[in-house]
Amino acid sequence: MSELRKEKISCPHCKHEGEFELWSSINADLNPELKEGIFNERIWAWTCPSCGETTYIPWGTLYHDMTNKFLIFFSFDSDDVNNKYESFELPTTFGVEKDYTIRSVYGLMNFKEKIVILQNGLNDLAIEHMKYMISHIIRPEISEKGYHLYFERLDPEETEVSEHGSIYFFYNDEVAQQTISARFALDSYYEHCLAIKIDPRMDLNGNKCVDEGWIDKQLKLAK
Ligand SMILES: [Zn+2]
């Protein structure tokens, strides 16, 4: 079930006292329109009934996908988060099944990306591991320039290099003001699935935030 709270807001443009809707929990199966609102960012937009100006109000939520069995605790803030990589426990009242993937995510782009990764049935740890290798070793200019690589999509169509199809990533080249797409054989993803299985540093050991920072932290540990 999705959960709605009404919160008070004072319009920053005309000071009109209004109310906005805050979804403290979003069920993607029961409320696909809210999921759409995440991707087009409309759920954070409030239009003042008095002056008509739109204000964006950042709030976090708990995102639940029953079909693909995952839960995401989303926080809007992505910088300087304390204890970001500590494991967290779910309240026992949640009663989700053992095979659920449970993550915390910081920042809107990371939130959208995590949803896309998990609803594609991919292992997000393997994806982060792969992204790390691409942006630090295969194409080091991505991390050197401070750009962030994101998962984009899968393409199952067979190519000259892989019968399994392709996996796409992208990053925003801020200097050229261009979105750069990068395609790899899906076989490479399977290699990363294996790599995280045999590397004890990649043992998650609980519910966590799994992002580039976590991979970086783990890879710096002695093997
Ligand atoms: Zn107003």
mmCIF file with all atom_site columns, C-alpha atoms and ligand atoms in Angstrom:
data_model
loop_
_atom_site.group_PDB
_atom_site.id
_atom_site.type_symbol
_atom_site.label_atom_id
_atom_site.label_alt_id
_atom_site.label_comp_id
_atom_site.label_asym_id
_atom_site.label_entity_id
_atom_site.label_seq_id
_atom_site.pdbx_PDB_ins_code
_atom_site.Cartn_x
_atom_site.Cartn_y
_atom_site.Cartn_z
_atom_site.occupancy
_atom_site.B_iso_or_equiv
_atom_site.pdbx_formal_charge
_atom_site.auth_seq_id
_atom_site.auth_comp_id
_atom_site.auth_asym_id
_atom_site.auth_atom_id
_atom_site.pdbx_PDB_model_num
ATOM   1   C  CA . MET A 1 1   ? 0.000  0.000   0.000   1.00 0.00 ? 1   MET A CA 1
ATOM   2   C  CA . SER A 1 2   ? 1.147  3.540   -0.675  1.00 0.00 ? 2   SER A CA 1
ATOM   3   C  CA . GLU A 1 3   ? 0.963  6.027   2.192   1.00 0.00 ? 3   GLU A CA 1
ATOM   4   C  CA . LEU A 1 4   ? 0.072  9.663   1.832   1.00 0.00 ? 4   LEU A CA 1
ATOM   5   C  CA . ARG A 1 5   ? 0.688  12.502  4.268   1.00 0.00 ? 5   ARG A CA 1
ATOM   6   C  CA . LYS A 1 6   ? -0.492 16.075  3.869   1.00 0.00 ? 6   LYS A CA 1
ATOM   7   C  CA . GLU A 1 7   ? 2.073  18.700  4.846   1.00 0.00 ? 7   GLU A CA 1
ATOM   8   C  CA . LYS A 1 8   ? 1.798  22.455  5.197   1.00 0.00 ? 8   LYS A CA 1
ATOM   9   C  CA . ILE A 1 9   ? 3.706  24.750  2.861   1.00 0.00 ? 9   ILE A CA 1
ATOM   10  C  CA . SER A 1 10  ? 4.091  28.482  2.633   1.00 0.00 ? 10  SER A CA 1
ATOM   11  C  CA . CYS A 1 11  ? 4.471  29.453  -1.037  1.00 0.00 ? 11  CYS A CA 1
ATOM   12  C  CA . PRO A 1 12  ? 7.954  30.944  -1.519  1.00 0.00 ? 12  PRO A CA 1
ATOM   13  C  CA . HIS A 1 13  ? 6.567  33.270  -4.209  1.00 0.00 ? 13  HIS A CA 1
ATOM   14  C  CA . CYS A 1 14  ? 3.385  34.714  -2.682  1.00 0.00 ? 14  CYS A CA 1
ATOM   15  C  CA . LYS A 1 15  ? 3.406  33.330  0.913   1.00 0.00 ? 15  LYS A CA 1
ATOM   16  C  CA . HIS A 1 16  ? 0.062  31.604  0.377   1.00 0.00 ? 16  HIS A CA 1
ATOM   17  C  CA . GLU A 1 17  ? -0.422 28.904  3.047   1.00 0.00 ? 17  GLU A CA 1
ATOM   18  C  CA . GLY A 1 18  ? -1.126 25.653  1.285   1.00 0.00 ? 18  GLY A CA 1
ATOM   19  C  CA . GLU A 1 19  ? -0.841 21.906  1.566   1.00 0.00 ? 19  GLU A CA 1
ATOM   20  C  CA . PHE A 1 20  ? 1.184  19.420  -0.452  1.00 0.00 ? 20  PHE A CA 1
ATOM   21  C  CA . GLU A 1 21  ? 1.051  15.648  -0.746  1.00 0.00 ? 21  GLU A CA 1
ATOM   22  C  CA . LEU A 1 22  ? 3.990  13.665  0.561   1.00 0.00 ? 22  LEU A CA 1
ATOM   23  C  CA . TRP A 1 23  ? 4.040  9.952   -0.236  1.00 0.00 ? 23  TRP A CA 1
ATOM   24  C  CA . SER A 1 24  ? 5.972  8.396   2.640   1.00 0.00 ? 24  SER A CA 1
ATOM   25  C  CA . SER A 1 25  ? 5.636  5.021   0.936   1.00 0.00 ? 25  SER A CA 1
ATOM   26  C  CA . ILE A 1 26  ? 5.094  4.166   -2.724  1.00 0.00 ? 26  ILE A CA 1
ATOM   27  C  CA . ASN A 1 27  ? 3.908  0.816   -3.999  1.00 0.00 ? 27  ASN A CA 1
ATOM   28  C  CA . ALA A 1 28  ? 4.942  0.609   -7.656  1.00 0.00 ? 28  ALA A CA 1
ATOM   29  C  CA . ASP A 1 29  ? 2.563  -2.277  -8.435  1.00 0.00 ? 29  ASP A CA 1
ATOM   30  C  CA . LEU A 1 30  ? -0.542 -0.682  -6.937  1.00 0.00 ? 30  LEU A CA 1
ATOM   31  C  CA . ASN A 1 31  ? 0.250  2.910   -7.936  1.00 0.00 ? 31  ASN A CA 1
ATOM   32  C  CA . PRO A 1 32  ? 2.114  2.910   -11.266 1.00 0.00 ? 32  PRO A CA 1
ATOM   33  C  CA . GLU A 1 33  ? 1.181  6.603   -11.649 1.00 0.00 ? 33  GLU A CA 1
ATOM   34  C  CA . LEU A 1 34  ? 3.392  7.427   -8.641  1.00 0.00 ? 34  LEU A CA 1
ATOM   35  C  CA . LYS A 1 35  ? 6.262  5.511   -10.206 1.00 0.00 ? 35  LYS A CA 1
ATOM   36  C  CA . GLU A 1 36  ? 5.772  7.576   -13.345 1.00 0.00 ? 36  GLU A CA 1
ATOM   37  C  CA . GLY A 1 37  ? 5.767  10.670  -11.132 1.00 0.00 ? 37  GLY A CA 1
ATOM   38  C  CA . ILE A 1 38  ? 9.214  9.699   -9.862  1.00 0.00 ? 38  ILE A CA 1
ATOM   39  C  CA . PHE A 1 39  ? 10.657 9.437   -13.366 1.00 0.00 ? 39  PHE A CA 1
ATOM   40  C  CA . ASN A 1 40  ? 9.146  12.695  -14.597 1.00 0.00 ? 40  ASN A CA 1
ATOM   41  C  CA . GLU A 1 41  ? 9.727  14.235  -11.117 1.00 0.00 ? 41  GLU A CA 1
ATOM   42  C  CA . ARG A 1 42  ? 6.159  15.521  -10.921 1.00 0.00 ? 42  ARG A CA 1
ATOM   43  C  CA . ILE A 1 43  ? 5.522  14.032  -7.478  1.00 0.00 ? 43  ILE A CA 1
ATOM   44  C  CA . TRP A 1 44  ? 7.913  16.616  -5.997  1.00 0.00 ? 44  TRP A CA 1
ATOM   45  C  CA . ALA A 1 45  ? 6.276  19.526  -7.795  1.00 0.00 ? 45  ALA A CA 1
ATOM   46  C  CA . TRP A 1 46  ? 3.709  21.668  -6.009  1.00 0.00 ? 46  TRP A CA 1
ATOM   47  C  CA . THR A 1 47  ? 1.776  24.322  -7.876  1.00 0.00 ? 47  THR A CA 1
ATOM   48  C  CA . CYS A 1 48  ? 0.503  27.155  -5.733  1.00 0.00 ? 48  CYS A CA 1
ATOM   49  C  CA . PRO A 1 49  ? -3.293 27.544  -6.159  1.00 0.00 ? 49  PRO A CA 1
ATOM   50  C  CA . SER A 1 50  ? -2.978 31.257  -5.459  1.00 0.00 ? 50  SER A CA 1
ATOM   51  C  CA . CYS A 1 51  ? -0.165 32.478  -7.751  1.00 0.00 ? 51  CYS A CA 1
ATOM   52  C  CA . GLY A 1 52  ? 0.291  29.452  -10.038 1.00 0.00 ? 52  GLY A CA 1
ATOM   53  C  CA . GLU A 1 53  ? 4.070  29.167  -9.484  1.00 0.00 ? 53  GLU A CA 1
ATOM   54  C  CA . THR A 1 54  ? 5.552  25.686  -9.176  1.00 0.00 ? 54  THR A CA 1
ATOM   55  C  CA . THR A 1 55  ? 7.891  24.805  -6.330  1.00 0.00 ? 55  THR A CA 1
ATOM   56  C  CA . TYR A 1 56  ? 9.897  21.598  -6.005  1.00 0.00 ? 56  TYR A CA 1
ATOM   57  C  CA . ILE A 1 57  ? 9.826  20.065  -2.549  1.00 0.00 ? 57  ILE A CA 1
ATOM   58  C  CA . PRO A 1 58  ? 12.394 17.320  -1.971  1.00 0.00 ? 58  PRO A CA 1
ATOM   59  C  CA . TRP A 1 59  ? 11.162 14.496  0.242   1.00 0.00 ? 59  TRP A CA 1
ATOM   60  C  CA . GLY A 1 60  ? 12.293 10.912  0.661   1.00 0.00 ? 60  GLY A CA 1
ATOM   61  C  CA . THR A 1 61  ? 10.169 7.807   0.453   1.00 0.00 ? 61  THR A CA 1
ATOM   62  C  CA . LEU A 1 62  ? 10.079 4.045   0.775   1.00 0.00 ? 62  LEU A CA 1
ATOM   63  C  CA . TYR A 1 63  ? 9.712  2.457   -2.661  1.00 0.00 ? 63  TYR A CA 1
ATOM   64  C  CA . HIS A 1 64  ? 8.245  -1.035  -2.912  1.00 0.00 ? 64  HIS A CA 1
ATOM   65  C  CA . ASP A 1 65  ? 8.191  -3.196  -6.054  1.00 0.00 ? 65  ASP A CA 1
ATOM   66  C  CA . MET A 1 66  ? 6.323  -6.450  -5.272  1.00 0.00 ? 66  MET A CA 1
ATOM   67  C  CA . THR A 1 67  ? 6.736  -7.970  -8.743  1.00 0.00 ? 67  THR A CA 1
ATOM   68  C  CA . ASN A 1 68  ? 10.506 -7.646  -8.790  1.00 0.00 ? 68  ASN A CA 1
ATOM   69  C  CA . LYS A 1 69  ? 10.835 -8.010  -5.018  1.00 0.00 ? 69  LYS A CA 1
ATOM   70  C  CA . PHE A 1 70  ? 12.764 -4.999  -3.888  1.00 0.00 ? 70  PHE A CA 1
ATOM   71  C  CA . LEU A 1 71  ? 12.534 -2.179  -1.361  1.00 0.00 ? 71  LEU A CA 1
ATOM   72  C  CA . ILE A 1 72  ? 14.400 1.097   -1.603  1.00 0.00 ? 72  ILE A CA 1
ATOM   73  C  CA . PHE A 1 73  ? 14.744 3.624   1.213   1.00 0.00 ? 73  PHE A CA 1
ATOM   74  C  CA . PHE A 1 74  ? 15.245 6.820   -0.738  1.00 0.00 ? 74  PHE A CA 1
ATOM   75  C  CA . SER A 1 75  ? 16.752 10.038  0.634   1.00 0.00 ? 75  SER A CA 1
ATOM   76  C  CA . PHE A 1 76  ? 16.930 13.123  -1.525  1.00 0.00 ? 76  PHE A CA 1
ATOM   77  C  CA . ASP A 1 77  ? 20.229 14.328  -0.064  1.00 0.00 ? 77  ASP A CA 1
ATOM   78  C  CA . SER A 1 78  ? 23.253 12.740  -1.657  1.00 0.00 ? 78  SER A CA 1
ATOM   79  C  CA . ASP A 1 79  ? 26.126 14.673  -0.062  1.00 0.00 ? 79  ASP A CA 1
ATOM   80  C  CA . ASP A 1 80  ? 27.825 14.263  3.281   1.00 0.00 ? 80  ASP A CA 1
ATOM   81  C  CA . VAL A 1 81  ? 25.575 11.532  4.585   1.00 0.00 ? 81  VAL A CA 1
ATOM   82  C  CA . ASN A 1 82  ? 26.846 10.001  7.818   1.00 0.00 ? 82  ASN A CA 1
ATOM   83  C  CA . ASN A 1 83  ? 26.791 6.211   8.205   1.00 0.00 ? 83  ASN A CA 1
ATOM   84  C  CA . LYS A 1 84  ? 25.753 5.846   4.579   1.00 0.00 ? 84  LYS A CA 1
ATOM   85  C  CA . TYR A 1 85  ? 27.361 2.412   4.233   1.00 0.00 ? 85  TYR A CA 1
ATOM   86  C  CA . GLU A 1 86  ? 26.311 0.886   7.525   1.00 0.00 ? 86  GLU A CA 1
ATOM   87  C  CA . SER A 1 87  ? 23.920 -2.061  7.421   1.00 0.00 ? 87  SER A CA 1
ATOM   88  C  CA . PHE A 1 88  ? 20.412 -1.354  8.556   1.00 0.00 ? 88  PHE A CA 1
ATOM   89  C  CA . GLU A 1 89  ? 17.657 -3.576  9.879   1.00 0.00 ? 89  GLU A CA 1
ATOM   90  C  CA . LEU A 1 90  ? 14.063 -3.618  8.705   1.00 0.00 ? 90  LEU A CA 1
ATOM   91  C  CA . PRO A 1 91  ? 11.343 -3.273  11.335  1.00 0.00 ? 91  PRO A CA 1
ATOM   92  C  CA . THR A 1 92  ? 9.940  -6.790  11.948  1.00 0.00 ? 92  THR A CA 1
ATOM   93  C  CA . THR A 1 93  ? 6.478  -5.487  11.069  1.00 0.00 ? 93  THR A CA 1
ATOM   94  C  CA . PHE A 1 94  ? 7.566  -5.298  7.428   1.00 0.00 ? 94  PHE A CA 1
ATOM   95  C  CA . GLY A 1 95  ? 7.398  -9.054  6.948   1.00 0.00 ? 95  GLY A CA 1
ATOM   96  C  CA . VAL A 1 96  ? 9.023  -9.096  3.494   1.00 0.00 ? 96  VAL A CA 1
ATOM   97  C  CA . GLU A 1 97  ? 10.270 -12.369 2.074   1.00 0.00 ? 97  GLU A CA 1
ATOM   98  C  CA . LYS A 1 98  ? 13.892 -13.425 2.390   1.00 0.00 ? 98  LYS A CA 1
ATOM   99  C  CA . ASP A 1 99  ? 14.674 -13.111 -1.306  1.00 0.00 ? 99  ASP A CA 1
ATOM   100 C  CA . TYR A 1 100 ? 13.964 -9.380  -1.336  1.00 0.00 ? 100 TYR A CA 1
ATOM   101 C  CA . THR A 1 101 ? 16.689 -6.919  -2.326  1.00 0.00 ? 101 THR A CA 1
ATOM   102 C  CA . ILE A 1 102 ? 16.726 -4.090  0.227   1.00 0.00 ? 102 ILE A CA 1
ATOM   103 C  CA . ARG A 1 103 ? 18.745 -0.940  -0.368  1.00 0.00 ? 103 ARG A CA 1
ATOM   104 C  CA . SER A 1 104 ? 19.121 2.623   0.771   1.00 0.00 ? 104 SER A CA 1
ATOM   105 C  CA . VAL A 1 105 ? 19.708 5.165   -1.992  1.00 0.00 ? 105 VAL A CA 1
ATOM   106 C  CA . TYR A 1 106 ? 20.824 8.800   -1.815  1.00 0.00 ? 106 TYR A CA 1
ATOM   107 C  CA . GLY A 1 107 ? 20.109 11.312  -4.570  1.00 0.00 ? 107 GLY A CA 1
ATOM   108 C  CA . LEU A 1 108 ? 17.397 11.357  -7.235  1.00 0.00 ? 108 LEU A CA 1
ATOM   109 C  CA . MET A 1 109 ? 19.477 10.165  -10.209 1.00 0.00 ? 109 MET A CA 1
ATOM   110 C  CA . ASN A 1 110 ? 20.748 7.221   -8.155  1.00 0.00 ? 110 ASN A CA 1
ATOM   111 C  CA . PHE A 1 111 ? 17.181 6.424   -7.105  1.00 0.00 ? 111 PHE A CA 1
ATOM   112 C  CA . LYS A 1 112 ? 15.870 6.304   -10.680 1.00 0.00 ? 112 LYS A CA 1
ATOM   113 C  CA . GLU A 1 113 ? 18.878 4.236   -11.745 1.00 0.00 ? 113 GLU A CA 1
ATOM   114 C  CA . LYS A 1 114 ? 18.435 1.735   -8.897  1.00 0.00 ? 114 LYS A CA 1
ATOM   115 C  CA . ILE A 1 115 ? 14.771 1.207   -9.821  1.00 0.00 ? 115 ILE A CA 1
ATOM   116 C  CA . VAL A 1 116 ? 15.709 0.555   -13.464 1.00 0.00 ? 116 VAL A CA 1
ATOM   117 C  CA . ILE A 1 117 ? 18.517 -1.854  -12.512 1.00 0.00 ? 117 ILE A CA 1
ATOM   118 C  CA . LEU A 1 118 ? 16.389 -3.881  -10.111 1.00 0.00 ? 118 LEU A CA 1
ATOM   119 C  CA . GLN A 1 119 ? 13.269 -4.004  -12.262 1.00 0.00 ? 119 GLN A CA 1
ATOM   120 C  CA . ASN A 1 120 ? 15.448 -5.410  -15.053 1.00 0.00 ? 120 ASN A CA 1
ATOM   121 C  CA . GLY A 1 121 ? 16.236 -8.266  -12.674 1.00 0.00 ? 121 GLY A CA 1
ATOM   122 C  CA . LEU A 1 122 ? 19.931 -7.342  -12.591 1.00 0.00 ? 122 LEU A CA 1
ATOM   123 C  CA . ASN A 1 123 ? 22.325 -7.735  -9.690  1.00 0.00 ? 123 ASN A CA 1
ATOM   124 C  CA . ASP A 1 124 ? 22.984 -4.123  -8.666  1.00 0.00 ? 124 ASP A CA 1
ATOM   125 C  CA . LEU A 1 125 ? 26.250 -5.050  -6.973  1.00 0.00 ? 125 LEU A CA 1
ATOM   126 C  CA . ALA A 1 126 ? 27.576 -6.536  -10.231 1.00 0.00 ? 126 ALA A CA 1
ATOM   127 C  CA . ILE A 1 127 ? 26.358 -3.443  -12.103 1.00 0.00 ? 127 ILE A CA 1
ATOM   128 C  CA . GLU A 1 128 ? 28.135 -1.090  -9.667  1.00 0.00 ? 128 GLU A CA 1
ATOM   129 C  CA . HIS A 1 129 ? 31.278 -3.241  -9.885  1.00 0.00 ? 129 HIS A CA 1
ATOM   130 C  CA . MET A 1 130 ? 31.123 -3.077  -13.680 1.00 0.00 ? 130 MET A CA 1
ATOM   131 C  CA . LYS A 1 131 ? 30.489 0.689   -13.687 1.00 0.00 ? 131 LYS A CA 1
ATOM   132 C  CA . TYR A 1 132 ? 33.474 1.153   -11.398 1.00 0.00 ? 132 TYR A CA 1
ATOM   133 C  CA . MET A 1 133 ? 35.778 -0.807  -13.714 1.00 0.00 ? 133 MET A CA 1
ATOM   134 C  CA . ILE A 1 134 ? 34.516 1.057   -16.780 1.00 0.00 ? 134 ILE A CA 1
ATOM   135 C  CA . SER A 1 135 ? 34.843 4.531   -15.275 1.00 0.00 ? 135 SER A CA 1
ATOM   136 C  CA . HIS A 1 136 ? 38.207 3.903   -13.559 1.00 0.00 ? 136 HIS A CA 1
ATOM   137 C  CA . ILE A 1 137 ? 40.047 1.434   -15.813 1.00 0.00 ? 137 ILE A CA 1
ATOM   138 C  CA . ILE A 1 138 ? 38.486 1.022   -19.250 1.00 0.00 ? 138 ILE A CA 1
ATOM   139 C  CA . ARG A 1 139 ? 37.577 4.701   -19.674 1.00 0.00 ? 139 ARG A CA 1
ATOM   140 C  CA . PRO A 1 140 ? 39.412 6.431   -16.800 1.00 0.00 ? 140 PRO A CA 1
ATOM   141 C  CA . GLU A 1 141 ? 38.640 9.865   -18.242 1.00 0.00 ? 141 GLU A CA 1
ATOM   142 C  CA . ILE A 1 142 ? 35.087 9.442   -16.891 1.00 0.00 ? 142 ILE A CA 1
ATOM   143 C  CA . SER A 1 143 ? 36.178 9.375   -13.237 1.00 0.00 ? 143 SER A CA 1
ATOM   144 C  CA . GLU A 1 144 ? 39.074 11.774  -13.827 1.00 0.00 ? 144 GLU A CA 1
ATOM   145 C  CA . LYS A 1 145 ? 36.623 14.398  -15.051 1.00 0.00 ? 145 LYS A CA 1
ATOM   146 C  CA . GLY A 1 146 ? 34.356 13.692  -12.084 1.00 0.00 ? 146 GLY A CA 1
ATOM   147 C  CA . TYR A 1 147 ? 31.528 12.324  -14.225 1.00 0.00 ? 147 TYR A CA 1
ATOM   148 C  CA . HIS A 1 148 ? 29.203 9.638   -12.984 1.00 0.00 ? 148 HIS A CA 1
ATOM   149 C  CA . LEU A 1 149 ? 28.331 6.603   -15.058 1.00 0.00 ? 149 LEU A CA 1
ATOM   150 C  CA . TYR A 1 150 ? 24.750 5.318   -14.941 1.00 0.00 ? 150 TYR A CA 1
ATOM   151 C  CA . PHE A 1 151 ? 23.082 2.128   -16.088 1.00 0.00 ? 151 PHE A CA 1
ATOM   152 C  CA . GLU A 1 152 ? 20.790 2.810   -19.023 1.00 0.00 ? 152 GLU A CA 1
ATOM   153 C  CA . ARG A 1 153 ? 19.236 -0.350  -20.489 1.00 0.00 ? 153 ARG A CA 1
ATOM   154 C  CA . LEU A 1 154 ? 19.626 -3.853  -21.814 1.00 0.00 ? 154 LEU A CA 1
ATOM   155 C  CA . ASP A 1 155 ? 19.293 -4.859  -25.432 1.00 0.00 ? 155 ASP A CA 1
ATOM   156 C  CA . PRO A 1 156 ? 18.778 -8.616  -25.901 1.00 0.00 ? 156 PRO A CA 1
ATOM   157 C  CA . GLU A 1 157 ? 19.506 -8.517  -29.614 1.00 0.00 ? 157 GLU A CA 1
ATOM   158 C  CA . GLU A 1 158 ? 22.481 -10.630 -30.658 1.00 0.00 ? 158 GLU A CA 1
ATOM   159 C  CA . THR A 1 159 ? 25.503 -8.653  -31.904 1.00 0.00 ? 159 THR A CA 1
ATOM   160 C  CA . GLU A 1 160 ? 28.742 -9.515  -33.666 1.00 0.00 ? 160 GLU A CA 1
ATOM   161 C  CA . VAL A 1 161 ? 30.477 -9.675  -30.263 1.00 0.00 ? 161 VAL A CA 1
ATOM   162 C  CA . SER A 1 162 ? 27.845 -11.353 -28.123 1.00 0.00 ? 162 SER A CA 1
ATOM   163 C  CA . GLU A 1 163 ? 24.963 -13.745 -28.571 1.00 0.00 ? 163 GLU A CA 1
ATOM   164 C  CA . HIS A 1 164 ? 23.557 -12.452 -25.256 1.00 0.00 ? 164 HIS A CA 1
ATOM   165 C  CA . GLY A 1 165 ? 23.091 -8.898  -26.443 1.00 0.00 ? 165 GLY A CA 1
ATOM   166 C  CA . SER A 1 166 ? 24.266 -5.596  -25.029 1.00 0.00 ? 166 SER A CA 1
ATOM   167 C  CA . ILE A 1 167 ? 24.229 -3.525  -21.897 1.00 0.00 ? 167 ILE A CA 1
ATOM   168 C  CA . TYR A 1 168 ? 24.212 0.263   -22.122 1.00 0.00 ? 168 TYR A CA 1
ATOM   169 C  CA . PHE A 1 169 ? 25.515 2.901   -19.730 1.00 0.00 ? 169 PHE A CA 1
ATOM   170 C  CA . PHE A 1 170 ? 25.607 6.658   -20.056 1.00 0.00 ? 170 PHE A CA 1
ATOM   171 C  CA . TYR A 1 171 ? 27.208 9.733   -18.537 1.00 0.00 ? 171 TYR A CA 1
ATOM   172 C  CA . ASN A 1 172 ? 26.751 13.435  -18.987 1.00 0.00 ? 172 ASN A CA 1
ATOM   173 C  CA . ASP A 1 173 ? 29.753 15.181  -20.482 1.00 0.00 ? 173 ASP A CA 1
ATOM   174 C  CA . GLU A 1 174 ? 29.221 18.564  -18.874 1.00 0.00 ? 174 GLU A CA 1
ATOM   175 C  CA . VAL A 1 175 ? 31.858 20.344  -20.981 1.00 0.00 ? 175 VAL A CA 1
ATOM   176 C  CA . ALA A 1 176 ? 30.432 19.194  -24.313 1.00 0.00 ? 176 ALA A CA 1
ATOM   177 C  CA . GLN A 1 177 ? 26.903 19.317  -22.817 1.00 0.00 ? 177 GLN A CA 1
ATOM   178 C  CA . GLN A 1 178 ? 26.249 15.893  -24.266 1.00 0.00 ? 178 GLN A CA 1
ATOM   179 C  CA . THR A 1 179 ? 24.988 12.594  -22.970 1.00 0.00 ? 179 THR A CA 1
ATOM   180 C  CA . ILE A 1 180 ? 27.483 9.912   -23.935 1.00 0.00 ? 180 ILE A CA 1
ATOM   181 C  CA . SER A 1 181 ? 26.239 6.363   -24.313 1.00 0.00 ? 181 SER A CA 1
ATOM   182 C  CA . ALA A 1 182 ? 28.557 3.376   -23.817 1.00 0.00 ? 182 ALA A CA 1
ATOM   183 C  CA . ARG A 1 183 ? 27.705 -0.135  -25.012 1.00 0.00 ? 183 ARG A CA 1
ATOM   184 C  CA . PHE A 1 184 ? 29.246 -3.359  -23.734 1.00 0.00 ? 184 PHE A CA 1
ATOM   185 C  CA . ALA A 1 185 ? 28.606 -7.027  -24.420 1.00 0.00 ? 185 ALA A CA 1
ATOM   186 C  CA . LEU A 1 186 ? 26.247 -8.504  -21.841 1.00 0.00 ? 186 LEU A CA 1
ATOM   187 C  CA . ASP A 1 187 ? 28.865 -11.250 -21.304 1.00 0.00 ? 187 ASP A CA 1
ATOM   188 C  CA . SER A 1 188 ? 30.912 -8.648  -19.483 1.00 0.00 ? 188 SER A CA 1
ATOM   189 C  CA . TYR A 1 189 ? 28.078 -8.199  -16.950 1.00 0.00 ? 189 TYR A CA 1
ATOM   190 C  CA . TYR A 1 190 ? 28.110 -11.966 -16.269 1.00 0.00 ? 190 TYR A CA 1
ATOM   191 C  CA . GLU A 1 191 ? 31.850 -11.772 -15.636 1.00 0.00 ? 191 GLU A CA 1
ATOM   192 C  CA . HIS A 1 192 ? 31.209 -9.107  -13.021 1.00 0.00 ? 192 HIS A CA 1
ATOM   193 C  CA . CYS A 1 193 ? 28.525 -11.303 -11.430 1.00 0.00 ? 193 CYS A CA 1
ATOM   194 C  CA . LEU A 1 194 ? 31.209 -13.948 -11.043 1.00 0.00 ? 194 LEU A CA 1
ATOM   195 C  CA . ALA A 1 195 ? 33.833 -11.455 -9.866  1.00 0.00 ? 195 ALA A CA 1
ATOM   196 C  CA . ILE A 1 196 ? 31.673 -10.247 -6.965  1.00 0.00 ? 196 ILE A CA 1
ATOM   197 C  CA . LYS A 1 197 ? 30.895 -13.842 -5.977  1.00 0.00 ? 197 LYS A CA 1
ATOM   198 C  CA . ILE A 1 198 ? 34.548 -14.823 -5.554  1.00 0.00 ? 198 ILE A CA 1
ATOM   199 C  CA . ASP A 1 199 ? 35.724 -11.584 -3.932  1.00 0.00 ? 199 ASP A CA 1
ATOM   200 C  CA . PRO A 1 200 ? 34.975 -11.629 -0.167  1.00 0.00 ? 200 PRO A CA 1
ATOM   201 C  CA . ARG A 1 201 ? 35.184 -7.821  -0.078  1.00 0.00 ? 201 ARG A CA 1
ATOM   202 C  CA . MET A 1 202 ? 31.982 -7.790  -2.149  1.00 0.00 ? 202 MET A CA 1
ATOM   203 C  CA . ASP A 1 203 ? 30.079 -9.710  0.522   1.00 0.00 ? 203 ASP A CA 1
ATOM   204 C  CA . LEU A 1 204 ? 27.192 -7.372  1.384   1.00 0.00 ? 204 LEU A CA 1
ATOM   205 C  CA . ASN A 1 205 ? 26.378 -8.747  4.802   1.00 0.00 ? 205 ASN A CA 1
ATOM   206 C  CA . GLY A 1 206 ? 23.077 -6.957  5.344   1.00 0.00 ? 206 GLY A CA 1
ATOM   207 C  CA . ASN A 1 207 ? 20.902 -4.249  3.841   1.00 0.00 ? 207 ASN A CA 1
ATOM   208 C  CA . LYS A 1 208 ? 23.031 -1.432  2.524   1.00 0.00 ? 208 LYS A CA 1
ATOM   209 C  CA . CYS A 1 209 ? 23.610 1.465   0.212   1.00 0.00 ? 209 CYS A CA 1
ATOM   210 C  CA . VAL A 1 210 ? 25.389 -0.023  -2.817  1.00 0.00 ? 210 VAL A CA 1
ATOM   211 C  CA . ASP A 1 211 ? 26.908 2.638   -5.034  1.00 0.00 ? 211 ASP A CA 1
ATOM   212 C  CA . GLU A 1 212 ? 30.229 3.715   -6.507  1.00 0.00 ? 212 GLU A CA 1
ATOM   213 C  CA . GLY A 1 213 ? 31.423 4.927   -3.104  1.00 0.00 ? 213 GLY A CA 1
ATOM   214 C  CA . TRP A 1 214 ? 30.757 1.557   -1.503  1.00 0.00 ? 214 TRP A CA 1
ATOM   215 C  CA . ILE A 1 215 ? 32.607 -0.327  -4.260  1.00 0.00 ? 215 ILE A CA 1
ATOM   216 C  CA . ASP A 1 216 ? 35.521 2.103   -3.930  1.00 0.00 ? 216 ASP A CA 1
ATOM   217 C  CA . LYS A 1 217 ? 35.622 1.627   -0.143  1.00 0.00 ? 217 LYS A CA 1
ATOM   218 C  CA . GLN A 1 218 ? 35.511 -2.187  -0.430  1.00 0.00 ? 218 GLN A CA 1
ATOM   219 C  CA . LEU A 1 219 ? 38.120 -2.451  -3.200  1.00 0.00 ? 219 LEU A CA 1
ATOM   220 C  CA . LYS A 1 220 ? 40.567 -0.502  -1.042  1.00 0.00 ? 220 LYS A CA 1
ATOM   221 C  CA . LEU A 1 221 ? 40.384 -3.192  1.643   1.00 0.00 ? 221 LEU A CA 1
ATOM   222 C  CA . ALA A 1 222 ? 43.081 -5.898  1.597   1.00 0.00 ? 222 ALA A CA 1
ATOM   223 C  CA . LYS A 1 223 ? 41.900 -9.022  -0.211  1.00 0.00 ? 223 LYS A CA 1
HETATM 224 ZN ZN . ZN  B 2 .   ? 2.050  31.283  -4.514  1.00 0.00 ? 1   ZN  B ZN 1
#
